[in-house]
CSV table of C-alpha atoms in Angstrom, one decimal:
chain,number,residue,atom,x,y,z
A,1,MET,CA,88.9,131.7,182.1
A,2,LYS,CA,86.1,134.0,181.5
A,3,ILE,CA,87.9,135.3,178.3
A,4,LEU,CA,88.3,131.8,177.0
A,5,GLU,CA,84.6,131.0,177.5
A,6,ASN,CA,83.7,134.2,175.7
A,7,ILE,CA,86.0,133.3,172.7
A,8,VAL,CA,84.5,129.8,172.5
A,9,GLN,CA,81.0,131.2,172.7
A,10,PHE,CA,81.8,133.8,170.0
A,11,LEU,CA,83.2,131.1,167.6
A,12,TYR,CA,80.2,128.9,168.3
A,13,GLN,CA,77.9,131.8,167.4
A,14,VAL,CA,79.9,132.5,164.2
A,15,PHE,CA,79.8,128.9,163.0
A,16,THR,CA,76.1,128.3,163.9
A,17,GLN,CA,74.7,131.8,163.0
A,18,PRO,CA,72.3,131.3,160.1
A,19,ILE,CA,73.1,133.2,157.0
A,20,SER,CA,70.2,134.1,154.7
A,21,MET,CA,70.9,134.0,150.9
A,22,GLY,CA,67.8,134.5,148.7
A,23,GLY,CA,65.5,132.8,151.2
A,24,ILE,CA,68.0,130.0,152.0
A,25,SER,CA,69.3,129.8,155.6
A,26,VAL,CA,72.7,128.2,156.0
A,27,SER,CA,75.6,128.4,158.5
A,28,ILE,CA,79.3,127.7,158.4
A,29,SER,CA,78.9,124.6,160.5
A,30,LEU,CA,76.3,123.3,158.1
A,31,ILE,CA,78.5,123.9,155.1
A,32,LEU,CA,81.5,122.2,156.9
A,33,THR,CA,79.3,119.2,157.9
A,34,ILE,CA,78.1,118.8,154.3
A,35,LEU,CA,81.7,119.0,152.9
A,36,VAL,CA,83.1,116.5,155.4
A,37,GLY,CA,80.2,114.2,154.6
A,38,PHE,CA,80.9,114.5,150.9
A,39,PHE,CA,84.6,113.9,151.4
A,40,ALA,CA,83.9,110.8,153.5
A,41,VAL,CA,81.5,109.4,150.9
A,42,VAL,CA,84.0,110.0,148.0
A,43,VAL,CA,86.8,108.3,149.9
A,44,ALA,CA,84.6,105.4,151.0
A,45,SER,CA,83.1,104.9,147.5
A,46,ARG,CA,86.6,104.8,145.9
A,47,TYR,CA,87.8,102.2,148.5
A,48,VAL,CA,84.7,100.0,148.1
A,49,SER,CA,84.8,100.2,144.3
A,50,ASN,CA,88.5,99.3,144.1
A,51,TRP,CA,87.7,96.3,146.5
A,52,LEU,CA,84.9,95.3,144.2
A,53,ARG,CA,87.0,95.5,141.1
A,54,ASP,CA,90.2,93.9,142.4
A,55,HIS,CA,88.8,91.2,144.7
A,56,LEU,CA,85.1,90.3,144.6
A,57,LEU,CA,84.5,90.6,140.9
A,58,THR,CA,87.9,89.0,140.2
A,59,ARG,CA,86.9,85.9,142.3
A,60,LEU,CA,83.6,85.8,140.5
A,61,GLY,CA,85.4,85.5,137.1
A,62,PHE,CA,84.4,88.8,135.5
A,63,GLN,CA,86.6,90.1,132.7
A,64,GLU,CA,88.8,93.2,133.2
A,65,GLY,CA,86.5,95.6,131.2
A,66,THR,CA,83.4,94.4,133.0
A,67,ARG,CA,85.0,94.8,136.4
A,68,GLU,CA,86.1,98.3,135.6
A,69,ALA,CA,82.6,99.2,134.3
A,70,ILE,CA,80.8,97.9,137.4
A,71,ALA,CA,83.3,99.6,139.8
A,72,THR,CA,82.9,102.9,137.9
A,73,ILE,CA,79.1,102.7,137.9
A,74,PHE,CA,79.1,101.9,141.7
A,75,ARG,CA,81.4,104.8,142.5
A,76,TYR,CA,79.5,107.5,140.6
A,77,PHE,CA,76.1,106.1,141.7
A,78,THR,CA,77.3,106.4,145.4
A,79,ILE,CA,78.6,109.9,144.9
A,80,THR,CA,75.3,111.0,143.2
A,81,LEU,CA,73.3,109.5,146.0
A,82,ALA,CA,75.5,111.4,148.5
A,83,PHE,CA,74.7,114.7,146.8
A,84,ILE,CA,71.0,114.0,147.7
A,85,ILE,CA,71.2,112.4,151.1
A,86,VAL,CA,74.1,114.2,152.8
A,87,PRO,CA,72.7,117.8,152.6
A,88,GLN,CA,69.3,116.6,153.9
A,89,ALA,CA,70.9,114.6,156.7
A,90,ALA,CA,72.8,117.7,157.7
A,91,GLY,CA,69.6,119.7,157.9
A,92,LEU,CA,69.6,121.6,154.6
A,93,ASP,CA,66.2,122.0,152.9
A,94,LEU,CA,66.8,121.1,149.2
A,95,SER,CA,63.4,122.3,148.1
A,96,SER,CA,64.6,125.8,148.7
A,97,LEU,CA,67.4,125.3,146.2
A,98,ALA,CA,65.1,124.4,143.3
A,99,PHE,CA,64.9,128.0,141.9
A,100,LEU,CA,68.7,128.4,142.4
A,101,ALA,CA,69.4,125.1,140.7
A,102,GLY,CA,67.3,126.1,137.7
A,103,GLY,CA,69.2,129.3,137.3
A,104,LEU,CA,72.6,127.6,137.7
A,105,GLY,CA,71.5,124.9,135.3
A,106,ILE,CA,71.0,127.4,132.5
A,107,GLY,CA,74.5,128.9,133.2
A,108,ILE,CA,76.1,125.5,133.4
A,109,GLY,CA,74.4,124.4,130.2
A,110,PHE,CA,76.0,127.3,128.2
A,111,GLY,CA,79.3,127.4,130.0
A,112,PHE,CA,80.1,123.7,130.3
A,113,GLN,CA,78.7,122.2,127.1
A,114,GLY,CA,81.9,120.3,126.4
A,115,LEU,CA,82.1,119.0,130.0
A,116,ALA,CA,78.5,117.9,130.0
A,117,GLN,CA,78.9,116.2,126.6
A,118,ASN,CA,81.9,114.2,127.9
A,119,PHE,CA,80.0,113.3,131.0
A,120,VAL,CA,77.1,111.9,129.1
A,121,SER,CA,79.5,110.1,126.7
A,122,GLY,CA,81.2,108.6,129.7
A,123,LEU,CA,77.9,107.2,130.9
A,124,ILE,CA,77.3,105.7,127.5
A,125,LEU,CA,80.7,104.1,127.5
A,126,VAL,CA,80.2,102.7,131.0
A,127,PHE,CA,76.7,101.3,130.4
A,128,GLU,CA,76.9,100.2,126.7
A,129,GLN,CA,80.5,99.1,126.9
A,130,PRO,CA,81.5,99.4,123.2
A,131,ILE,CA,85.0,99.5,124.5
A,132,ARG,CA,86.4,98.1,127.7
A,133,VAL,CA,89.5,98.4,129.8
A,134,GLY,CA,92.1,96.2,128.1
A,135,ASP,CA,90.7,96.5,124.6
A,136,TYR,CA,93.1,97.4,121.7
A,137,ILE,CA,91.5,100.2,119.7
A,138,GLU,CA,92.2,102.3,116.6
A,139,LEU,CA,90.9,105.9,116.6
A,140,GLY,CA,92.1,107.8,113.5
A,141,ASP,CA,95.9,107.8,113.7
A,142,LEU,CA,95.8,106.7,117.4
A,143,GLU,CA,96.3,103.0,118.3
A,144,GLY,CA,96.6,101.7,121.8
A,145,THR,CA,95.2,99.8,124.7
A,146,ILE,CA,92.5,101.1,127.0
A,147,ARG,CA,93.8,101.5,130.5
A,148,LYS,CA,91.1,103.5,132.3
A,149,ILE,CA,87.6,104.8,131.5
A,150,SER,CA,86.5,107.7,133.7
A,151,ILE,CA,83.4,109.7,133.6
A,152,ARG,CA,85.0,112.5,131.6
A,153,SER,CA,87.9,111.0,129.6
A,154,THR,CA,89.6,107.7,128.7
A,155,ILE,CA,93.3,106.9,129.0
A,156,VAL,CA,94.8,105.1,126.0
A,157,VAL,CA,98.4,103.7,126.2
A,158,THR,CA,100.0,103.5,122.7
A,159,ASN,CA,102.5,100.9,121.6
A,160,ASP,CA,105.3,103.3,122.4
A,161,GLY,CA,104.1,103.4,126.1
A,162,ILE,CA,102.7,106.9,125.8
A,163,SER,CA,99.5,107.6,127.8
A,164,ILE,CA,97.1,109.7,125.9
A,165,ILE,CA,93.9,111.2,127.5
A,166,VAL,CA,91.0,111.1,125.0
A,167,PRO,CA,87.7,113.0,125.7
A,168,ASN,CA,84.9,110.5,125.9
A,169,SER,CA,82.9,112.5,123.3
A,170,ASP,CA,85.6,111.6,120.7
A,171,LEU,CA,85.1,107.9,121.5
A,172,VAL,CA,81.3,108.1,121.1
A,173,ASN,CA,81.0,110.5,118.1
A,174,HIS,CA,83.8,109.0,115.9
A,175,ARG,CA,84.3,105.7,114.3
A,176,ILE,CA,86.4,103.3,116.4
A,177,ILE,CA,88.1,100.0,115.3
A,178,ASN,CA,88.0,97.8,118.4
A,179,TRP,CA,90.4,94.9,117.6
A,180,SER,CA,89.4,93.2,120.9
A,181,TYR,CA,85.6,93.3,120.6
A,182,GLU,CA,84.1,90.0,121.7
A,183,ASN,CA,87.4,88.1,121.1
A,184,MET,CA,91.0,88.9,120.5
A,185,ASN,CA,91.3,87.1,117.1
A,186,SER,CA,91.7,89.4,114.1
A,187,ARG,CA,92.7,88.9,110.5
A,188,ILE,CA,95.2,91.1,108.8
A,189,HIS,CA,95.7,91.5,105.0
A,190,ILE,CA,99.2,91.7,103.5
A,191,PRO,CA,99.3,92.9,99.9
A,192,VAL,CA,102.0,91.3,97.7
A,193,ARG,CA,102.7,92.3,94.1
A,194,VAL,CA,104.5,89.9,91.7
A,195,ALA,CA,105.6,90.2,88.1
A,196,TYR,CA,103.4,88.8,85.3
A,197,GLY,CA,104.6,85.4,84.2
A,198,SER,CA,105.0,84.2,87.9
A,199,ASP,CA,103.4,80.9,88.7
A,200,PRO,CA,100.4,81.6,91.0
A,201,VAL,CA,100.7,78.2,92.7
A,202,LEU,CA,104.4,78.8,93.4
A,203,VAL,CA,103.5,82.3,94.7
A,204,THR,CA,100.9,80.8,97.0
A,205,GLU,CA,103.3,78.2,98.3
A,206,ALA,CA,105.9,80.9,99.0
A,207,LEU,CA,103.4,83.1,100.9
A,208,LEU,CA,102.0,80.2,103.0
A,209,ALA,CA,105.5,78.9,103.7
A,210,ALA,CA,106.3,82.4,105.1
A,211,THR,CA,103.4,82.1,107.6
A,212,GLN,CA,104.9,78.9,109.0
A,213,ARG,CA,108.1,80.8,110.0
A,214,GLU,CA,106.2,83.4,112.1
A,215,SER,CA,105.2,81.8,115.4
A,216,ARG,CA,102.6,84.5,116.3
A,217,ILE,CA,100.3,83.6,113.4
A,218,LEU,CA,97.5,81.2,114.3
A,219,SER,CA,97.3,77.9,112.5
A,220,TYR,CA,93.5,77.9,112.8
A,221,PRO,CA,91.7,79.5,111.1
A,222,PRO,CA,94.4,78.7,108.5
A,223,PRO,CA,96.2,81.4,106.4
A,224,GLN,CA,94.8,82.1,102.9
A,225,VAL,CA,96.1,83.5,99.7
A,226,TRP,CA,93.8,85.6,97.4
A,227,LEU,CA,94.6,86.7,93.9
A,228,SER,CA,92.9,90.1,94.4
A,229,GLY,CA,93.4,91.5,90.9
A,230,PHE,CA,95.6,92.4,87.9
A,231,GLY,CA,97.5,95.7,87.9
A,232,GLU,CA,99.2,97.5,85.1
A,233,ASP,CA,102.5,95.8,85.7
A,234,SER,CA,101.8,93.1,88.4
A,235,MET,CA,99.5,90.4,89.6
A,236,ASN,CA,98.2,91.5,93.0
A,237,PHE,CA,97.9,88.9,95.8
A,238,GLU,CA,96.8,89.2,99.3
A,239,LEU,CA,98.0,87.0,102.2
A,240,LEU,CA,95.3,86.7,105.0
A,241,VAL,CA,96.5,85.5,108.4
A,242,TRP,CA,94.8,85.4,111.8
A,243,ILE,CA,96.4,86.6,115.0
A,244,ASP,CA,95.3,86.8,118.7
A,245,LYS,CA,97.6,89.6,119.7
A,246,PRO,CA,96.2,92.7,117.9
A,247,ARG,CA,98.6,94.9,119.8
A,248,PHE,CA,101.5,93.3,117.9
A,249,ARG,CA,99.7,93.6,114.5
A,250,LEU,CA,102.3,96.0,113.0
A,251,PRO,CA,105.4,94.1,114.2
A,252,ILE,CA,103.9,90.8,113.0
A,253,GLN,CA,103.2,92.4,109.6
A,254,SER,CA,106.7,93.8,109.4
A,255,SER,CA,108.2,90.3,110.3
A,256,LEU,CA,106.0,88.7,107.6
A,257,ASN,CA,107.2,91.2,105.0
A,258,PHE,CA,110.8,90.3,105.7
A,259,ILE,CA,110.1,86.6,105.4
A,260,ILE,CA,107.9,87.0,102.3
A,261,HIS,CA,110.7,88.9,100.6
A,262,ASN,CA,113.1,86.1,101.4
A,263,GLU,CA,110.8,83.3,100.2
A,264,LEU,CA,110.1,85.1,96.9
A,265,TYR,CA,113.8,85.6,96.4
A,266,LEU,CA,114.6,81.9,97.0
A,267,LYS,CA,111.9,80.9,94.5
A,268,ASN,CA,113.1,83.4,91.9
A,269,ILE,CA,109.7,85.2,92.0
A,270,ARG,CA,110.3,88.8,90.9
A,271,ILE,CA,108.6,91.8,92.6
A,272,PRO,CA,107.9,94.3,89.7
A,273,VAL,CA,108.8,97.9,89.6
A,274,SER,CA,106.9,100.6,87.7
A,275,GLN,CA,108.0,100.6,84.0
A,276,ARG,CA,109.7,103.7,82.7
A,277,ASP,CA,110.7,104.4,79.0
A,278,LEU,CA,114.2,105.8,78.4
A,279,TRP,CA,114.7,107.8,75.2
A,280,LEU,CA,118.3,108.4,74.0
A,281,ARG,CA,119.0,111.4,71.9
A,282,ASN,CA,122.3,110.0,70.5
A,283,PRO,CA,122.1,106.2,70.5
A,284,GLU,CA,124.9,105.9,67.9
A,285,ASP,CA,127.4,107.1,70.5
A,286,LEU,CA,126.7,104.0,72.6
A,287,LYS,CA,127.3,101.5,69.9
A,288,ALA,CA,131.0,101.3,70.6
A,289,VAL,CA,130.3,100.6,74.3
A,290,PHE,CA,127.8,97.8,73.7
A,291,ALA,CA,130.0,96.3,71.1
A,292,SER,CA,132.9,96.0,73.5
A,293,ILE,CA,130.6,94.4,76.2
A,294,HIS,CA,129.3,91.9,73.7
A,295,SER,CA,132.8,90.9,72.6
A,296,GLN,CA,133.8,90.3,76.2
A,297,ASP,CA,130.7,88.0,76.8
A,298,ALA,CA,131.4,86.1,73.6
A,299,GLN,CA,134.8,85.1,75.0
A,300,LYS,CA,133.3,83.3,78.0
A,301,PRO,CA,130.5,81.0,76.6
A,302,ASN,CA,131.7,77.9,78.5
A,303,GLU,CA,131.6,79.6,81.9
A,304,LYS,CA,128.1,80.9,81.4
A,305,LEU,CA,126.9,77.5,80.2
A,306,SER,CA,128.4,75.7,83.2
A,307,ARG,CA,126.6,78.0,85.7
A,308,ILE,CA,123.3,77.3,84.0
A,309,ASN,CA,123.8,73.6,83.9
A,310,LEU,CA,124.8,73.5,87.6
A,311,LYS,CA,121.6,75.4,88.5
A,312,LYS,CA,119.5,73.0,86.4
A,313,ASP,CA,121.0,70.0,88.1
A,314,ALA,CA,120.4,71.5,91.6
A,315,ASP,CA,116.7,72.0,90.7
A,316,TYR,CA,116.1,68.3,90.6
A,317,THR,CA,117.0,67.7,94.3
A,318,PRO,CA,113.9,67.3,96.6
A,319,GLU,CA,115.0,70.3,98.7
A,320,ASN,CA,114.7,72.6,95.7
A,321,LEU,CA,111.5,71.2,94.3
A,322,SER,CA,108.4,73.2,94.9
A,323,LEU,CA,105.7,71.8,97.2
A,324,ARG,CA,103.4,71.4,94.2
A,325,ASP,CA,105.9,69.2,92.5
A,326,LEU,CA,106.5,67.1,95.6
A,327,LEU,CA,102.8,66.6,96.3
A,328,LYS,CA,102.2,65.5,92.7
A,329,LYS,CA,104.7,62.7,93.3
A,330,VAL,CA,102.3,61.3,96.0
A,331,ILE,CA,100.0,58.8,94.4
A,332,TYR,CA,96.9,60.3,96.1
A,333,PHE,CA,97.5,63.7,94.4
A,334,GLU,CA,99.3,62.9,91.2
A,335,ASN,CA,96.3,63.7,89.0
A,336,PHE,CA,95.4,66.9,90.8
A,337,THR,CA,95.1,70.1,88.8
A,338,ASP,CA,97.0,73.2,89.8
A,339,LEU,CA,93.9,74.7,91.4
A,340,GLU,CA,93.4,71.5,93.4
A,341,ILE,CA,97.0,71.5,94.5
A,342,LEU,CA,96.6,75.2,95.5
A,343,SER,CA,93.7,74.2,97.7
A,344,LEU,CA,95.7,71.4,99.2
A,345,ILE,CA,98.7,73.6,99.9
A,346,GLU,CA,96.4,75.9,101.9
A,347,LYS,CA,95.6,73.0,104.3
A,348,GLY,CA,99.2,72.2,105.3
A,349,TYR,CA,102.9,73.0,105.0
A,350,ARG,CA,106.2,71.4,104.3
A,351,GLN,CA,108.8,70.6,106.9
A,352,THR,CA,112.3,69.3,106.5
A,353,PHE,CA,114.1,67.0,109.0
A,354,MET,CA,117.7,66.0,109.0
A,355,LYS,CA,118.9,62.3,109.2
A,356,GLY,CA,118.4,60.8,112.7
A,357,GLU,CA,116.1,63.6,113.9
A,358,PHE,CA,112.9,62.7,115.8
A,359,ILE,CA,109.7,64.1,114.2
A,360,PHE,CA,107.9,63.3,117.4
A,361,HIS,CA,108.4,61.0,120.4
A,362,GLU,CA,106.2,58.4,121.9
A,363,GLY,CA,103.8,60.0,124.4
A,364,ASP,CA,103.9,63.4,122.7
A,365,PRO,CA,100.5,65.1,122.1
A,366,GLY,CA,98.9,64.1,118.7
A,367,ASP,CA,98.8,67.5,117.1
A,368,ALA,CA,99.4,66.8,113.4
A,369,PHE,CA,99.1,64.3,110.5
A,370,HIS,CA,102.2,63.8,108.2
A,371,ILE,CA,102.7,62.6,104.6
A,372,ILE,CA,106.2,61.7,103.5
A,373,LEU,CA,107.2,63.7,100.3
A,374,SER,CA,110.8,62.5,100.1
A,375,GLY,CA,113.1,60.4,102.3
A,376,SER,CA,112.2,57.7,104.8
A,377,VAL,CA,111.4,57.3,108.5
A,378,GLU,CA,111.3,54.4,111.0
A,379,ILE,CA,108.6,53.9,113.6
A,380,ILE,CA,110.1,53.0,117.0
A,381,ALA,CA,108.5,51.8,120.3
A,382,GLU,CA,110.6,53.9,122.5
A,383,LYS,CA,109.2,52.5,125.8
A,384,LYS,CA,110.2,49.0,124.6
A,385,ALA,CA,114.0,49.6,124.3
A,386,HIS,CA,113.6,51.4,121.0
A,387,LYS,CA,112.1,48.4,119.3
A,388,HIS,CA,111.9,48.8,115.5
A,389,ILE,CA,108.3,48.5,114.3
A,390,ARG,CA,108.4,49.4,110.6
A,391,ASP,CA,109.8,51.7,108.0
A,392,LEU,CA,107.9,54.2,105.9
A,393,TYR,CA,108.9,55.8,102.6
A,394,ALA,CA,107.8,58.6,100.2
A,395,GLY,CA,104.0,58.5,99.8
A,396,ASP,CA,103.4,56.9,103.1
A,397,PHE,CA,101.7,58.7,106.0
A,398,PHE,CA,101.8,58.6,109.8
A,399,GLY,CA,100.4,60.3,112.9
A,400,GLU,CA,96.8,59.5,112.0
A,401,LEU,CA,96.2,57.1,114.9
A,402,SER,CA,96.5,59.6,117.7
A,403,LEU,CA,94.3,62.2,115.8
A,404,LEU,CA,91.6,59.6,115.0
A,405,MET,CA,91.6,58.2,118.6
A,406,GLY,CA,92.3,61.3,120.5
A,407,ILE,CA,95.3,59.8,122.3
A,408,ARG,CA,99.0,60.6,122.7
A,409,ARG,CA,101.5,59.3,120.2
A,410,SER,CA,101.7,55.5,120.4
A,411,ALA,CA,105.3,55.4,119.0
A,412,GLY,CA,108.2,57.7,118.1
A,413,VAL,CA,109.1,58.6,114.5
A,414,ARG,CA,112.8,59.1,113.5
A,415,THR,CA,114.2,59.9,110.1
A,416,LYS,CA,116.5,57.5,108.3
A,417,GLU,CA,117.8,60.2,105.9
A,418,LYS,CA,117.0,63.8,105.1
A,419,THR,CA,113.2,63.8,104.9
A,420,ILE,CA,110.5,66.2,103.7
A,421,VAL,CA,107.0,65.8,105.1
A,422,PHE,CA,103.7,67.5,104.4
A,423,VAL,CA,102.1,68.5,107.8
A,424,VAL,CA,98.4,69.0,108.4
A,425,ASN,CA,97.6,70.4,111.9
A,426,ARG,CA,94.9,68.8,114.1
A,427,ASN,CA,92.4,71.7,113.7
A,428,ILE,CA,92.4,71.2,109.9
A,429,PHE,CA,92.6,67.4,109.8
A,430,GLN,CA,88.8,67.0,109.7
A,431,ASN,CA,88.4,69.4,106.8
A,432,PHE,CA,91.4,67.7,105.1
A,433,LEU,CA,89.8,64.2,105.2
A,434,SER,CA,86.4,65.6,104.1
A,435,SER,CA,88.1,67.2,101.1
A,436,TYR,CA,90.0,64.1,100.1
A,437,PRO,CA,87.8,61.0,100.7
A,438,GLN,CA,90.2,58.8,98.7
A,439,LEU,CA,92.9,59.5,101.2
A,440,ALA,CA,90.5,58.8,104.1
A,441,ASN,CA,89.7,55.4,102.6
A,442,GLN,CA,93.4,54.7,102.3
A,443,ILE,CA,94.0,55.7,105.9
A,444,ALA,CA,91.1,53.4,107.0
A,445,GLU,CA,92.6,50.4,105.2
A,446,LYS,CA,96.1,51.1,106.6
A,447,LEU,CA,94.7,51.3,110.1
A,448,ALA,CA,92.8,48.1,109.7
A,449,GLU,CA,96.1,46.3,108.9
A,450,ARG,CA,97.3,47.4,112.4
A,451,LYS,CA,94.7,45.4,114.3
A,452,GLN,CA,97.1,44.3,117.0
A,453,GLU,CA,98.1,47.9,117.8
A,454,PHE,CA,94.4,48.8,118.3
A,455,LEU,CA,93.9,45.9,120.6
A,456,GLU,CA,96.8,47.0,122.7
A,457,ARG,CA,95.1,50.4,123.1
A,458,LYS,CA,91.7,49.0,124.2
A,459,LYS,CA,91.9,50.1,127.8
A,460,GLU,CA,93.3,53.5,127.0
A,461,LEU,CA,90.5,54.1,124.4
A,462,GLY,CA,87.8,52.7,126.7
A,463,LEU,CA,86.7,50.2,124.0
A,464,SER,CA,87.1,46.9,125.8
A,465,ASP,CA,83.6,45.7,124.8
A,466,ASP,CA,83.7,46.7,121.2
A,467,ASP,CA,83.3,43.5,119.1
A,468,ASP,CA,83.7,45.3,115.7
A,469,LEU,CA,87.3,46.3,116.7
A,470,GLU,CA,88.3,42.6,117.1
A,471,ASN,CA,86.2,41.0,114.3
A,472,ASN,CA,86.3,43.7,111.6
A,473,PRO,CA,88.5,46.6,112.4
A,474,LEU,CA,87.9,48.3,109.0
A,475,ILE,CA,84.2,48.6,109.8
A,476,TRP,CA,85.0,50.0,113.2
A,477,ILE,CA,87.4,52.6,111.8
A,478,ARG,CA,84.9,53.7,109.2
A,479,LYS,CA,82.3,54.1,111.9
A,480,ARG,CA,84.8,56.1,114.0
A,481,MET,CA,85.5,58.4,111.0
A,482,ARG,CA,81.8,58.9,110.4
A,483,THR,CA,81.2,59.8,114.1
A,484,LEU,CA,84.2,62.1,114.4
A,485,PHE,CA,84.4,63.7,111.0
A,486,ASN,CA,81.1,62.9,109.2
A,487,ILE,CA,83.0,61.1,106.5
C-alpha cells in the first residue's frame, strides 16, 4: 500500500512539477488541460455550427451559401476565442509568451507564406462571399459546383463527379466566372455559319424553331438571333438563349447544335465549308470521263424533271411553308416587311396539331395566345356536355380571354383538321400587343362581341358592380388593356 502511494505521489509530482522554458513556467498537467480544453471547444464548435447550418438557419430561410458562410465564421471565431481563453483559464500567463510569439511569427511568416495566404483568402471568401456553396463556377479549364469552403481550400465538384481541392488563393487572385451569382439565369451564345445566299429570315425561323424543341431553354427572356457579321465564305449568326441550369450549359448547347443541324437541313440551308481551289495538271485526260457522265444524264431528262416538279408541288402545302409565308397570309401581318416579320417571329413559335387533337382543355391555365395560320378549330364548352360554341379558321385567334382576365381557360379548343398555330407565351403577350396595336384593337373588338361570356364570368372576375361591362364592353376591354398592358 505504501508503494502504491509513493507511485501516485511520484506521478503527481511529475505532472505538476513546473518546467521553466525561457522564463515561462509550465507543467505537463497544464499542457494536458489546455489540450483537452482545445479539443472540447473544437468538437463543440463543430457540432453547434452544423446545427446552426442544418437546422436554425434553414428554418429562417437562409440560402445554402449564406448558411455555410455563417457556420464557418462561427466555428473559426469560436476556435480563435478558445486560443485566448482556454490557456488563461488553465493558469497560463499569456503575457510571458509575447516575446516567443514574436519570434515564432517571423519564422511562420517565412516558412508558411502559402498557408497564410490561403488562410487570409479563405477569410475573404467567407466574409465577402463572391462565391457560395452551391454556386456553379468556371476557373480556367475547371468548371463545377462549389461543395465546401473551408479556411484553407475550397472543394469543387466537376460535371464528371470529380472532387477537386482548390487553394483559396487561386479563387481570390484569379478571374472567376460565377454562373450562379445573384441568380441562376444565364445566357449562352451559339454561333451558326450559313452560306451566302441563304434567306436571313428563314435562318432566323430555323434557329428559333430549334429552341422550342429544347425544353431546358427558358421562354422568357425570349431567345434571340443576331447577325453578328460577314465572313469570307459565310454569314455569321448567333443564337442567344437563356437557361436556369448553368451546370447543364454544355449538354444543352450540344443538344441545340443537333437540333439546329436538323432544322437547317430540313429548310435546305447550307452550312458552308472553307473553299479550296483544285488545279489539274492534265485536264484533257478527264474529258472522256465527263463526256460519259454527261451522256448518261442526258438519257434521263424526264426522271429528273419529275423529281423537281414533285418537290415544287410539295412546297405549297402549309406544313412545308416557312413561318414567314404563313404569317404573311394573316391579314394583320400581310403588309409586314421581312424585318418586321423577323421581329414577329422572335416573339412566338409555330406549333402543329393533328385532326381531333385538343390544343387546350377547359380549366387549363391560360399560358399562351394563339393565331391560326392554317386549318380550323372548334371552341367547346366541355363542362356542358361538349356543347359546340363556334368555329375558328385561318387568321382567327383564341386564348386571349384567359390572358387578359387572368383566369383559367373558359372553354376547350379542338382541331377540326390538321392545324398550324402561331403561339405567343404569356410572358411575351404584353410586349406582343404593345408592338402590334392594330391586333390589340382587333382583339378588343372581338372580345366585345362576346358580351354574354363576360357576364357569365362576373363572379369569377370580381366585377359584379362594373357597369361598363354590361353597357359598353368595348370601353371596358380597352380600359382593361390600358391598365394591364399600358396599351
